[in-house]
PDB file of C-alpha atoms in Angstrom:
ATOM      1  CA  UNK Y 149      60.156  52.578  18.253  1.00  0.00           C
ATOM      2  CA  UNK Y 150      59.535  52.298  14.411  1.00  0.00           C
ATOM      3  CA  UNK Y 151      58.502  49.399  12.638  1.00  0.00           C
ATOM      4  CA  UNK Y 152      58.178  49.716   8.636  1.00  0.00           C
ATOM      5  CA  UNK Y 153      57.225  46.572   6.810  1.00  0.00           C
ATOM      6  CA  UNK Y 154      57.716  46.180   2.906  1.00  0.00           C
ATOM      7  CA  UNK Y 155      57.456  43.909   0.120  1.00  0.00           C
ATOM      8  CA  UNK Y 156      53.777  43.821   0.102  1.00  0.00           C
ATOM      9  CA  UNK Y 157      52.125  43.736  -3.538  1.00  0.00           C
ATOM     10  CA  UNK Y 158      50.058  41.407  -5.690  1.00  0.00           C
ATOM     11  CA  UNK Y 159      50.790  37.742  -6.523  1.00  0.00           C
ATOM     12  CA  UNK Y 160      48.879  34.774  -8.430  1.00  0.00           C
ATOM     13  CA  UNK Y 161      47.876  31.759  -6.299  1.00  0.00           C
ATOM     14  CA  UNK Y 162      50.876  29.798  -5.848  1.00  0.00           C
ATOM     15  CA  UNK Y 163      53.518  32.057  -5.863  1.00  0.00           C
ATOM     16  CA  UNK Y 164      55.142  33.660  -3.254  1.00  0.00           C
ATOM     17  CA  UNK Y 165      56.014  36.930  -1.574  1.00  0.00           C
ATOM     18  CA  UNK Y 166      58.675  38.353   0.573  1.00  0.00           C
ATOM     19  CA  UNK Y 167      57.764  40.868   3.285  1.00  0.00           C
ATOM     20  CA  UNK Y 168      60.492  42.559   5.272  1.00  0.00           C
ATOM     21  CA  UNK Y 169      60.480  44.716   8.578  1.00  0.00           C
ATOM     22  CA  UNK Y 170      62.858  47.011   9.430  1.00  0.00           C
ATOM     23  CA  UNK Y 171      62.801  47.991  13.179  1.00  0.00           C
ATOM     24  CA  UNK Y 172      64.326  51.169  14.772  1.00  0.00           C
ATOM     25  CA  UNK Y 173      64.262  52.546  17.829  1.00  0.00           C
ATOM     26  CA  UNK Y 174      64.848  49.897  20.110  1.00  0.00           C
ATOM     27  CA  UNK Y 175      67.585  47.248  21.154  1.00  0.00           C
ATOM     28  CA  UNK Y 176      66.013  44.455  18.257  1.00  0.00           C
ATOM     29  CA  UNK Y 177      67.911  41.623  18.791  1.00  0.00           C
ATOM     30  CA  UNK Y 178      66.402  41.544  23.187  1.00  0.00           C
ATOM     31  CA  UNK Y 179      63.082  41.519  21.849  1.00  0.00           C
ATOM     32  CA  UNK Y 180      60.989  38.462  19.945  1.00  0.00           C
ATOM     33  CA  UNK Y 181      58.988  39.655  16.959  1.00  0.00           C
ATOM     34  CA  UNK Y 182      55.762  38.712  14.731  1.00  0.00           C
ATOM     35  CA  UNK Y 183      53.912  38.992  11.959  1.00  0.00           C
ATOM     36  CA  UNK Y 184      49.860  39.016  11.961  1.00  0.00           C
ATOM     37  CA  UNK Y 185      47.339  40.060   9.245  1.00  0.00           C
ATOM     38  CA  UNK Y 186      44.210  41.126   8.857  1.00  0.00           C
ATOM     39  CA  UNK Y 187      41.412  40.799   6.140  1.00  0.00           C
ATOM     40  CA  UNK Y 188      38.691  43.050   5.566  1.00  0.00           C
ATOM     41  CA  UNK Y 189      35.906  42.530   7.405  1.00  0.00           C
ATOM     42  CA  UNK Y 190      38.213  39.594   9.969  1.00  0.00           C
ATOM     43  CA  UNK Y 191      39.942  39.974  12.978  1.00  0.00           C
ATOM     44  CA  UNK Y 192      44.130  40.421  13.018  1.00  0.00           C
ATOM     45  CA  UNK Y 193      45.379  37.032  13.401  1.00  0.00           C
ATOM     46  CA  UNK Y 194      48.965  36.256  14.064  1.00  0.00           C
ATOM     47  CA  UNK Y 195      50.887  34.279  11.484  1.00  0.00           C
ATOM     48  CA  UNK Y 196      54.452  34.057  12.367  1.00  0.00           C
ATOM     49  CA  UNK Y 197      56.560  34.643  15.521  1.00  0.00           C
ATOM     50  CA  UNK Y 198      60.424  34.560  16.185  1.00  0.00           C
ATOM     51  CA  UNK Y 199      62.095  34.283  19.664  1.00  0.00           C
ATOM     52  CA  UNK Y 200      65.553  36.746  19.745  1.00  0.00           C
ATOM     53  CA  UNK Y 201      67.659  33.372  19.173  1.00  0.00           C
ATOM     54  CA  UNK Y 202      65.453  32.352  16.105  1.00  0.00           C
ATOM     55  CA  UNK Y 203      63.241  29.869  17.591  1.00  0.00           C
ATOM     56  CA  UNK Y 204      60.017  29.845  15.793  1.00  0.00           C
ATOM     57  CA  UNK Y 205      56.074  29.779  15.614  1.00  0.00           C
ATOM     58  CA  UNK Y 206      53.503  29.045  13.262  1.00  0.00           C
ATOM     59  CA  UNK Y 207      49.595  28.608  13.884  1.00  0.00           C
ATOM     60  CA  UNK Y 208      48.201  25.139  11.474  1.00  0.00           C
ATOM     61  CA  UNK Y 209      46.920  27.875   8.598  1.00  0.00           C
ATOM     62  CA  UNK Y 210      50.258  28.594   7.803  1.00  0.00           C
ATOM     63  CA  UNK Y 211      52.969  25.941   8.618  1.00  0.00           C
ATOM     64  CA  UNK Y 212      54.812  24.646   5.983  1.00  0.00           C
ATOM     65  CA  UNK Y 213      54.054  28.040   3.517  1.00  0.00           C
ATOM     66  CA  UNK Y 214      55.184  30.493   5.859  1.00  0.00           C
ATOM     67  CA  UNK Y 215      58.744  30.906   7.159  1.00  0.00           C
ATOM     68  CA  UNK Y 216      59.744  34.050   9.744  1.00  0.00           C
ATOM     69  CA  UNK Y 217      62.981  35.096   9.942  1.00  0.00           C
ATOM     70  CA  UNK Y 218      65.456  37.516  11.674  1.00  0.00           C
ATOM     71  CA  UNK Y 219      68.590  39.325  10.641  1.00  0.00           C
ATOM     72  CA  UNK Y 220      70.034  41.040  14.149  1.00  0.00           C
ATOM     73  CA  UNK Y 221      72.830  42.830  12.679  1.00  0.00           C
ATOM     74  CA  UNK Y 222      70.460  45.034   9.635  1.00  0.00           C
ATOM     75  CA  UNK Y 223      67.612  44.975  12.578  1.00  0.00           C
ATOM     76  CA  UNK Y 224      64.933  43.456  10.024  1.00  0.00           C
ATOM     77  CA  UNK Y 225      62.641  40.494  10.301  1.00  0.00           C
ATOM     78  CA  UNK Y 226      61.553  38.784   7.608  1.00  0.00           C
ATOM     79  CA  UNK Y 227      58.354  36.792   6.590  1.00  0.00           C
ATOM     80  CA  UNK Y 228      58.838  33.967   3.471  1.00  0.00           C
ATOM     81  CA  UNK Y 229      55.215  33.445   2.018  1.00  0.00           C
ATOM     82  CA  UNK Y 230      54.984  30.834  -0.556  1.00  0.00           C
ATOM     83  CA  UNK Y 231      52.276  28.341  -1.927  1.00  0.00           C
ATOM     84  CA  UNK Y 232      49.704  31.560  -1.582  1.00  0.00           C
ATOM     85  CA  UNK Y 233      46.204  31.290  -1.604  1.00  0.00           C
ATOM     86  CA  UNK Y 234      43.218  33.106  -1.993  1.00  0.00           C
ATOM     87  CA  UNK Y 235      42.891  33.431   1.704  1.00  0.00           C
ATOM     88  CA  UNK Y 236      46.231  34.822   2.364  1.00  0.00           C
ATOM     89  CA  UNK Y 237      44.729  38.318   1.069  1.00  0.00           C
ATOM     90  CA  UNK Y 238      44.958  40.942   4.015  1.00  0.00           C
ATOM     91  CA  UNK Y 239      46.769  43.446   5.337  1.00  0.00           C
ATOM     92  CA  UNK Y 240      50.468  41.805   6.805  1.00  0.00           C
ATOM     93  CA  UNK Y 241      51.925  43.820  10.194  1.00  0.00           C
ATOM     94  CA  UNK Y 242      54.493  43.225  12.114  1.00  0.00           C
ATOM     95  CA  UNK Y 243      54.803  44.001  15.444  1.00  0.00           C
ATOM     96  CA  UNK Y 244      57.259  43.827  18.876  1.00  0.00           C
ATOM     97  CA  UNK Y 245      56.483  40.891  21.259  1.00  0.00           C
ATOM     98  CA  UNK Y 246      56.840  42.757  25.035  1.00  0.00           C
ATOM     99  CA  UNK Y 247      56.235  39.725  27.908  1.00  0.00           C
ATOM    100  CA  UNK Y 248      54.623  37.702  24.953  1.00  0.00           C
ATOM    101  CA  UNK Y 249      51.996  40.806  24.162  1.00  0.00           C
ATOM    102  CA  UNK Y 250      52.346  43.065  21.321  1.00  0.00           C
ATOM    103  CA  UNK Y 251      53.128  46.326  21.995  1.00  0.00           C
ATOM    104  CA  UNK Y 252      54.109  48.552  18.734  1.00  0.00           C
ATOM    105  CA  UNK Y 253      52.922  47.761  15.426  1.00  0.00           C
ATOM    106  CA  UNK Y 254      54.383  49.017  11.910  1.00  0.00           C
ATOM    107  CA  UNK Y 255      51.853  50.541   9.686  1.00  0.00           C
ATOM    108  CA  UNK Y 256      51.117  47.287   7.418  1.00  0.00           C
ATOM    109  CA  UNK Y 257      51.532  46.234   3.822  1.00  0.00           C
ATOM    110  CA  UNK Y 258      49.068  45.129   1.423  1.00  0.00           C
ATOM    111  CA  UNK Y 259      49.225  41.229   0.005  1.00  0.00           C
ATOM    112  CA  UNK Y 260      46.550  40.541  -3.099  1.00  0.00           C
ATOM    113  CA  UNK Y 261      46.586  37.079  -4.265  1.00  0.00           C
ATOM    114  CA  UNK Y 262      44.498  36.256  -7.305  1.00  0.00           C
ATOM    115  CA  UNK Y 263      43.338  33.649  -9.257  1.00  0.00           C
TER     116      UNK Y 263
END
């Protein structure tokens, strides 16, 4: 199982980023997916997650900004960030969702946003 993530980079408060996933490995389209972050000095926190027939889930610090999404046939997930704020700063994963528990994680990609 490989799970690279992309897209990270720097952004003004506001705007918005695009991360991608691609997964390998693994039969993608059986399994549901996420997205968490983490910011120095916090604990990860999930932000996203997406059921193998799209369905979705957001926690409150995120709905509305946020949108996860899946492409099945190029094995990628996607995560939509706009309306960023200072406090979206961290480190963006995502991971596999194995009976509702992560269980492989991709490396991570930075997201800066400044004032």
């Amino acid at each position: 199982v490989q799970l690279v993530e992309s897209g990270g980079g720097l952004a003004h408060t506001g705007g918005s980023l695009r991360l991608s996933c691609a997964a390998s490995g693994f039969t993608f389209n059986r399994y549901s997916m996420g997205w968490a972050r983490q910011a120095p000095g916090k604990q990860r926190e999930t932000v996203a997650t997406i059921r193998p027939g799209g369905s979705t889930d957001y926690p409150d610090f995120v709905k509305g900004r946020f949108t996860v999404s899946r492409d099945n046939a190029k094995n990628t997930v996607f995560l939509q960030m706009n309306s960023l704020k200072l406090e979206d700063t961290a480190v963006y994963y995502c991971y596999r969702l194995v009976s509702g528990y992560p269980d492989y994680w991709g490396q991570g990609t930075q997201v800066t946003v400044s004032s």
